[in-house]
Coordinates of C-alpha atoms in Angstrom, one line a residue:
M251 CA 47.6 -64.1 -27.0
K252 CA 46.7 -61.5 -29.7
K253 CA 48.2 -58.7 -27.6
C254 CA 51.4 -60.7 -27.0
V255 CA 51.8 -61.2 -30.7
L256 CA 51.1 -57.6 -31.4
I257 CA 53.8 -56.5 -28.9
V258 CA 56.3 -58.8 -30.5
L259 CA 55.5 -57.5 -34.0
S260 CA 55.6 -53.9 -32.8
S261 CA 59.1 -54.5 -31.3
I262 CA 60.3 -56.0 -34.5
L263 CA 58.9 -53.0 -36.4
M264 CA 60.6 -50.5 -34.1
V265 CA 64.0 -52.2 -34.6
S266 CA 63.6 -52.4 -38.4
G267 CA 62.3 -48.9 -38.5
C268 CA 65.7 -47.6 -37.5
N269 CA 67.1 -48.9 -40.8
Q270 CA 64.2 -47.7 -43.1
N271 CA 65.0 -46.5 -46.6
K272 CA 65.9 -42.8 -46.9
L273 CA 66.3 -40.4 -49.8
H274 CA 68.8 -37.6 -49.9
D275 CA 68.7 -35.0 -47.1
G276 CA 67.2 -37.4 -44.5
I277 CA 63.9 -37.8 -46.4
I278 CA 62.3 -41.0 -45.2
V279 CA 60.4 -43.3 -47.5
I280 CA 57.4 -44.8 -45.8
N281 CA 56.3 -48.3 -47.0
D282 CA 52.7 -49.1 -46.3
E283 CA 53.5 -52.8 -46.4
D284 CA 55.4 -52.4 -43.1
A285 CA 52.2 -51.3 -41.3
I286 CA 50.8 -53.9 -38.9
E287 CA 47.1 -54.7 -39.3
V288 CA 45.6 -54.1 -35.9
M289 CA 42.3 -54.1 -34.0
F290 CA 41.4 -50.7 -32.7
E291 CA 41.0 -51.8 -29.0
D292 CA 44.4 -53.5 -29.0
V293 CA 46.3 -50.2 -29.7
A294 CA 44.0 -47.4 -28.5
N295 CA 43.8 -45.9 -25.1
D296 CA 41.8 -43.1 -23.4
I297 CA 38.7 -44.4 -25.2
N298 CA 35.6 -42.5 -24.4
V299 CA 32.2 -42.6 -26.1
V300 CA 30.3 -39.3 -25.6
P301 CA 26.9 -38.3 -26.9
I302 CA 26.4 -34.7 -28.2
V303 CA 23.6 -33.2 -26.0
S304 CA 21.2 -31.0 -28.0
D305 CA 17.4 -30.7 -28.2
E306 CA 17.6 -29.6 -31.8
P307 CA 19.0 -31.6 -34.7
I308 CA 22.7 -31.2 -35.6
D309 CA 23.3 -31.3 -39.3
E310 CA 26.1 -33.4 -40.9
C311 CA 29.3 -31.4 -40.5
I312 CA 32.4 -30.9 -42.6
K313 CA 34.9 -29.4 -40.2
Y314 CA 35.6 -29.9 -36.5
L315 CA 37.7 -28.0 -34.0
V316 CA 38.4 -29.0 -30.4
S317 CA 39.9 -26.7 -27.8
G318 CA 39.9 -28.2 -24.2
N319 CA 36.2 -28.8 -23.3
E320 CA 34.9 -26.7 -26.2
M321 CA 34.1 -28.1 -29.6
L322 CA 33.0 -26.3 -32.8
M323 CA 31.4 -28.0 -35.9
L324 CA 30.8 -26.4 -39.3
G325 CA 27.7 -27.6 -41.0
M326 CA 27.6 -29.1 -44.4
D327 CA 26.0 -26.0 -45.8
S328 CA 29.0 -23.9 -44.7
K329 CA 26.6 -21.4 -43.1
T330 CA 26.2 -22.7 -39.5
I331 CA 28.7 -23.3 -36.7
Y332 CA 27.6 -25.3 -33.7
Y333 CA 29.3 -24.5 -30.4
F334 CA 29.5 -27.1 -27.6
V335 CA 30.9 -26.9 -24.1
D336 CA 31.4 -30.3 -22.4
N337 CA 29.7 -31.8 -25.4
E338 CA 26.4 -29.9 -24.9
L339 CA 25.2 -27.4 -27.5
K340 CA 25.6 -23.9 -26.0
G341 CA 25.3 -21.7 -29.1
K342 CA 24.8 -21.7 -32.9
L343 CA 26.3 -19.2 -35.3
C344 CA 23.9 -18.8 -38.2
A345 CA 24.4 -15.2 -39.4
Y346 CA 24.4 -15.7 -43.1
G347 CA 22.8 -13.1 -45.3
Q348 CA 23.6 -9.7 -46.9
G349 CA 23.4 -7.5 -43.8
P350 CA 26.4 -5.5 -42.4
N351 CA 27.2 -8.1 -39.7
E352 CA 26.4 -11.2 -41.8
Y353 CA 28.3 -13.5 -44.2
Y354 CA 27.4 -15.2 -47.4
A355 CA 29.1 -18.5 -46.5
I356 CA 31.9 -19.7 -44.2
K357 CA 35.1 -20.6 -46.2
T358 CA 37.1 -21.4 -43.1
F359 CA 37.1 -20.5 -39.4
T360 CA 39.1 -20.6 -36.2
Y361 CA 38.4 -20.1 -32.5
S362 CA 40.2 -18.2 -29.7
P363 CA 39.4 -19.9 -26.4
D364 CA 41.0 -17.1 -24.4
E365 CA 38.8 -14.4 -26.1
H366 CA 35.8 -16.7 -26.5
I367 CA 35.6 -15.5 -30.1
I368 CA 34.9 -17.3 -33.4
Y369 CA 36.6 -15.8 -36.4
I370 CA 35.2 -16.8 -39.8
V371 CA 36.3 -16.0 -43.4
D372 CA 33.5 -15.0 -45.7
S373 CA 33.8 -17.1 -48.9
Y374 CA 32.5 -14.3 -51.1
T375 CA 34.0 -11.1 -49.6
N376 CA 37.1 -12.6 -48.0
K377 CA 36.4 -10.4 -44.9
I378 CA 37.1 -11.8 -41.5
L379 CA 34.1 -11.5 -39.2
S380 CA 34.1 -12.3 -35.5
Y381 CA 31.4 -13.4 -33.0
I382 CA 31.5 -13.8 -29.3
T383 CA 30.5 -17.2 -27.8
P384 CA 28.1 -18.5 -26.6
E385 CA 25.6 -15.7 -27.5
M386 CA 27.2 -15.4 -31.0
K387 CA 27.1 -11.6 -30.7
F388 CA 28.8 -9.8 -33.6
H389 CA 32.2 -8.6 -32.5
G390 CA 33.9 -7.0 -35.5
K391 CA 34.9 -7.2 -39.2
T392 CA 38.3 -6.9 -40.8
D393 CA 38.6 -6.0 -44.5
N394 CA 40.9 -8.2 -46.5
S395 CA 41.4 -8.1 -50.3
N396 CA 43.3 -11.4 -50.7
T397 CA 41.8 -14.9 -50.7
I398 CA 42.3 -16.7 -47.4
Q399 CA 42.2 -20.4 -47.9
Y400 CA 42.8 -21.4 -44.2
I401 CA 43.1 -19.6 -40.9
A402 CA 44.1 -20.5 -37.3
E403 CA 45.0 -18.5 -34.2
H404 CA 48.8 -18.1 -34.0
D405 CA 49.0 -15.9 -30.9
S406 CA 47.0 -13.2 -29.1
N407 CA 47.7 -10.7 -31.9
S408 CA 47.9 -12.7 -35.1
F409 CA 46.6 -15.5 -37.3
I410 CA 48.5 -18.0 -39.4
T411 CA 46.9 -18.3 -42.8
L412 CA 47.2 -19.9 -46.2
M413 CA 46.5 -16.9 -48.4
N414 CA 46.6 -16.4 -52.1
S415 CA 48.9 -13.8 -53.7
A416 CA 47.4 -10.6 -55.0
D417 CA 47.2 -12.0 -58.5
N418 CA 45.9 -15.4 -57.3
D419 CA 48.6 -17.3 -59.1
S420 CA 50.2 -18.7 -55.9
C421 CA 49.5 -19.3 -52.2
F422 CA 51.7 -18.5 -49.1
L423 CA 51.8 -19.6 -45.5
Q424 CA 52.0 -16.4 -43.6
I425 CA 51.3 -14.6 -40.3
I426 CA 48.8 -11.8 -40.5
D427 CA 47.7 -9.2 -37.9
K428 CA 44.4 -9.8 -36.2
K429 CA 43.3 -6.2 -36.3
D430 CA 43.9 -5.3 -40.0
A431 CA 44.9 -8.6 -41.7
K432 CA 48.2 -7.0 -42.8
C433 CA 51.0 -9.5 -43.5
K434 CA 53.5 -9.6 -40.6
R435 CA 55.7 -12.5 -41.9
V436 CA 55.7 -14.7 -45.0
L437 CA 56.8 -18.2 -44.0
M438 CA 56.9 -20.1 -47.3
N439 CA 55.2 -20.8 -50.6
A440 CA 52.4 -23.4 -50.5
P441 CA 51.6 -25.7 -53.4
F442 CA 48.1 -26.7 -54.2
Y443 CA 48.1 -29.9 -52.2
T444 CA 49.0 -28.1 -49.0
V445 CA 46.1 -25.7 -49.5
G446 CA 43.6 -28.5 -50.4
D447 CA 44.4 -30.6 -47.3
A448 CA 44.8 -27.8 -44.8
D449 CA 41.7 -28.8 -42.7
N450 CA 43.5 -32.0 -41.9
T451 CA 47.1 -31.0 -41.8
M452 CA 46.6 -27.9 -39.6
S453 CA 43.8 -29.5 -37.5
G454 CA 45.5 -29.0 -34.2
Y455 CA 47.1 -25.6 -34.8
S456 CA 46.5 -23.1 -32.0
K457 CA 48.3 -20.4 -30.1
H458 CA 49.6 -23.1 -27.7
N459 CA 50.4 -25.7 -30.4
H460 CA 52.3 -24.5 -33.5
S461 CA 52.7 -27.9 -35.2
L462 CA 51.4 -28.5 -38.7
A463 CA 52.1 -30.5 -41.9
L464 CA 52.7 -29.5 -45.4
S465 CA 51.4 -31.8 -48.1
A466 CA 53.5 -32.0 -51.2
Y467 CA 55.7 -34.5 -53.1
I468 CA 58.0 -34.3 -50.1
N469 CA 55.7 -34.1 -47.1
K470 CA 57.0 -32.0 -44.1
I471 CA 55.9 -32.0 -40.5
G472 CA 57.2 -29.5 -38.0
T473 CA 56.5 -26.4 -36.0
I474 CA 56.3 -22.6 -36.6
T475 CA 58.9 -20.7 -34.4
D476 CA 60.3 -17.2 -34.4
D477 CA 62.8 -18.4 -37.0
G478 CA 60.1 -19.8 -39.3
F479 CA 59.2 -23.4 -40.1
Q480 CA 61.3 -25.9 -38.2
C481 CA 61.0 -29.3 -39.9
S482 CA 60.9 -32.4 -37.7
L483 CA 60.2 -35.0 -40.3
Q484 CA 60.4 -35.2 -44.2
F485 CA 59.0 -38.1 -46.1
N486 CA 57.2 -39.5 -49.1
Y487 CA 55.9 -42.9 -50.2
G488 CA 58.5 -43.9 -52.7
D489 CA 57.1 -45.6 -55.8
K490 CA 53.6 -45.3 -54.3
N491 CA 53.9 -41.5 -54.1
I492 CA 51.9 -39.3 -56.5
P493 CA 54.4 -38.1 -59.1
E494 CA 56.0 -34.8 -58.4
D495 CA 54.9 -33.1 -61.7
V496 CA 51.3 -34.1 -60.8
M497 CA 51.4 -33.0 -57.1
D498 CA 53.5 -29.9 -56.8
F499 CA 51.8 -27.2 -58.7
Q500 CA 50.6 -23.7 -57.9
I501 CA 47.1 -22.5 -57.8
G502 CA 47.7 -20.3 -60.8
D503 CA 48.9 -23.2 -63.0
V504 CA 46.0 -23.6 -65.4
R505 CA 47.2 -27.1 -66.3
G506 CA 47.9 -28.2 -62.8
F507 CA 44.4 -29.3 -61.6
P508 CA 43.4 -30.9 -65.0
R509 CA 46.7 -32.8 -64.8
L510 CA 45.8 -34.1 -61.3
I511 CA 42.3 -35.1 -62.5
E512 CA 43.8 -37.0 -65.4
F513 CA 46.2 -38.9 -63.2
A514 CA 43.3 -39.7 -60.7
N515 CA 41.6 -41.6 -63.5
T516 CA 44.6 -43.9 -64.2
P517 CA 45.3 -47.4 -62.7
E518 CA 48.5 -46.0 -61.1
A519 CA 46.5 -43.6 -59.0
E520 CA 44.8 -46.5 -57.3
L521 CA 48.1 -47.7 -55.8
C522 CA 49.3 -44.3 -54.6
L523 CA 49.4 -43.1 -51.0
S524 CA 49.1 -39.6 -49.7
G525 CA 48.6 -37.5 -46.6
D526 CA 50.2 -36.2 -43.5
M527 CA 47.0 -35.6 -41.6
F528 CA 46.3 -34.8 -38.0
P529 CA 50.0 -34.3 -37.2
K530 CA 51.5 -34.1 -33.7
V531 CA 55.0 -33.0 -32.7
S532 CA 56.3 -33.3 -29.2
K533 CA 59.8 -33.9 -27.7
G534 CA 61.3 -35.8 -30.5
T535 CA 58.1 -37.6 -31.5
V536 CA 56.2 -37.0 -34.7
S537 CA 53.0 -38.8 -35.6
F538 CA 50.4 -38.5 -38.4
W539 CA 47.8 -40.4 -40.4
Y540 CA 47.8 -41.1 -44.2
Q541 CA 45.6 -42.9 -46.7
K542 CA 45.4 -44.3 -50.2
A543 CA 45.2 -41.3 -52.5
M544 CA 41.9 -42.6 -54.0
G545 CA 40.8 -44.3 -50.8
S546 CA 38.2 -43.6 -48.1
I547 CA 38.7 -41.3 -45.1
H548 CA 37.7 -44.4 -43.0
E549 CA 40.8 -46.3 -44.2
L550 CA 43.6 -44.5 -42.6
S551 CA 47.1 -45.7 -41.5
Y552 CA 49.0 -44.4 -38.5
Y553 CA 52.7 -43.6 -38.3
R554 CA 54.7 -42.5 -35.4
N555 CA 58.5 -41.8 -35.2
S556 CA 60.0 -41.4 -31.7
N557 CA 63.7 -40.6 -32.2
G558 CA 63.9 -43.4 -34.8
N559 CA 61.6 -45.9 -33.0
I560 CA 58.7 -46.6 -35.4
V561 CA 55.1 -47.4 -34.7
H562 CA 53.2 -48.2 -37.9
Y563 CA 49.6 -49.4 -37.9
K564 CA 46.6 -49.8 -40.2
G565 CA 43.2 -51.3 -39.9
F566 CA 41.7 -50.1 -36.5
H567 CA 38.6 -52.3 -36.8
I568 CA 36.0 -52.6 -34.1
P569 CA 34.2 -56.0 -34.3
G570 CA 30.6 -55.4 -35.2
I571 CA 31.1 -52.0 -36.9
N572 CA 31.3 -51.7 -40.7
R573 CA 33.9 -48.9 -40.8
N574 CA 37.3 -48.6 -39.3
V575 CA 38.2 -45.9 -36.8
S576 CA 39.8 -42.8 -38.2
P577 CA 40.2 -39.3 -36.8
F578 CA 37.9 -36.4 -37.8
C579 CA 40.2 -33.9 -36.0
N580 CA 42.9 -33.5 -33.4
T581 CA 42.4 -33.0 -29.7
E582 CA 45.1 -31.7 -27.3
D583 CA 45.9 -35.3 -26.2
G584 CA 44.5 -37.5 -28.9
Y585 CA 41.8 -37.6 -31.6
V586 CA 38.0 -37.7 -32.1
M587 CA 35.9 -39.6 -34.5
V588 CA 32.2 -38.7 -35.1
F589 CA 29.4 -41.2 -35.6
Q590 CA 26.1 -39.8 -36.9
G591 CA 22.7 -41.3 -37.7
T592 CA 21.3 -44.6 -36.4
S593 CA 23.3 -47.6 -35.3
D594 CA 21.9 -49.6 -38.2
M595 CA 24.1 -47.4 -40.5
I596 CA 27.3 -48.6 -38.9
R597 CA 26.4 -52.2 -37.9
D598 CA 28.3 -55.1 -39.4
Y599 CA 25.8 -57.9 -39.1
N600 CA 28.3 -60.6 -40.1
T601 CA 30.4 -60.3 -37.0
N602 CA 29.7 -60.4 -33.3
P603 CA 30.0 -56.9 -31.8
S604 CA 32.6 -56.1 -29.2
D605 CA 31.6 -54.4 -25.9
L606 CA 32.8 -51.1 -27.3
A607 CA 30.7 -51.6 -30.4
L608 CA 27.6 -52.4 -28.2
K609 CA 28.3 -49.2 -26.2
I610 CA 28.5 -47.1 -29.3
F611 CA 25.2 -48.6 -30.7
D612 CA 23.5 -48.0 -27.4
V613 CA 24.5 -44.3 -27.2
M614 CA 23.5 -43.8 -30.8
D615 CA 20.1 -45.4 -30.3
H616 CA 19.4 -43.1 -27.4
Q617 CA 20.3 -39.9 -29.2
I618 CA 17.7 -37.2 -29.8
E619 CA 17.3 -36.5 -33.5
N620 CA 20.1 -39.0 -34.3
N621 CA 22.6 -36.4 -33.2
P622 CA 26.3 -37.1 -33.3
V623 CA 28.2 -39.4 -31.0
L624 CA 31.9 -38.7 -30.3
L625 CA 34.6 -41.4 -30.0
F626 CA 37.6 -39.9 -28.2
F627 CA 40.8 -41.9 -28.3
N628 CA 44.6 -41.9 -28.5
I629 CA 47.1 -44.4 -29.9
K630 CA 49.4 -46.2 -27.4

């Protein structure tokens, strides 16, 4: 009965979505009140609970990257990258230090599955260092004088980066050469919010997938082509959007960040929405996740626009678990969430657990060293 009601509500939402409010130039206004509260198992498919296999403890991680059957995780200390194949630990990059082939800390990283090479940006020197998986043998180093905020493989010969200007007063989305880090093409100027949210908005970017999102007062989702950025969807959150003068500032604006902090401490900020995280663009369909600006990463809403047909969900609760499902990164055909620790940490003792919850608890309880458990899924 619950699924029948959900299908009816989804159909109503799809029809009404074609008449949603728009600003000038086709900019859509997304209203969170239109989102249907759903149970995770009613709207998810391709669900798979997978334990990470490792005889050594895996620290809590802050960035995840999935490429086919390979997965990389950056540790909380920003010094260690764990490398997995078929969810089993096969290598660990831990080359921090002051030696010629070492780094102080990892600011950001990317991976080339064809080369089997991890590229990291040293947070102190801004140099790009590379290491061959799974042995983590040092491969090379590229000098770079500018500050790279984010990096991903664009094609066999280049990276896409968010890189500060020479005087550090602004940031640009640009293509740089792999060999010498020289700029090949500047794509656009990037405001602070785009830079700060890049781990989520460029989560799935690779040489085979050039889709990304740009976070700003007007959010944009699209793809990088030979002609530049091709926008597929522009939107904001109407009266629940963070104000433009608070959101769209450059890194060099000395008042920009304090102004954002001041706004964050106001009652208005509690009502605001933000984000265009984990975007996907394919054949007329654009999807992404967003959240309350001051909210938890475990309280995300999902929005998908397929040639005007709208799917708009929030909630994603699993009975028996005390946090809602939300992605940690994109996969090629879905998303992955990470559970770490003991099952007691995520149990909701006030509700009866579903079969999926029981399976997650069981896998967590049998993990060595309380290592991570992965929940792979997609949204119908």
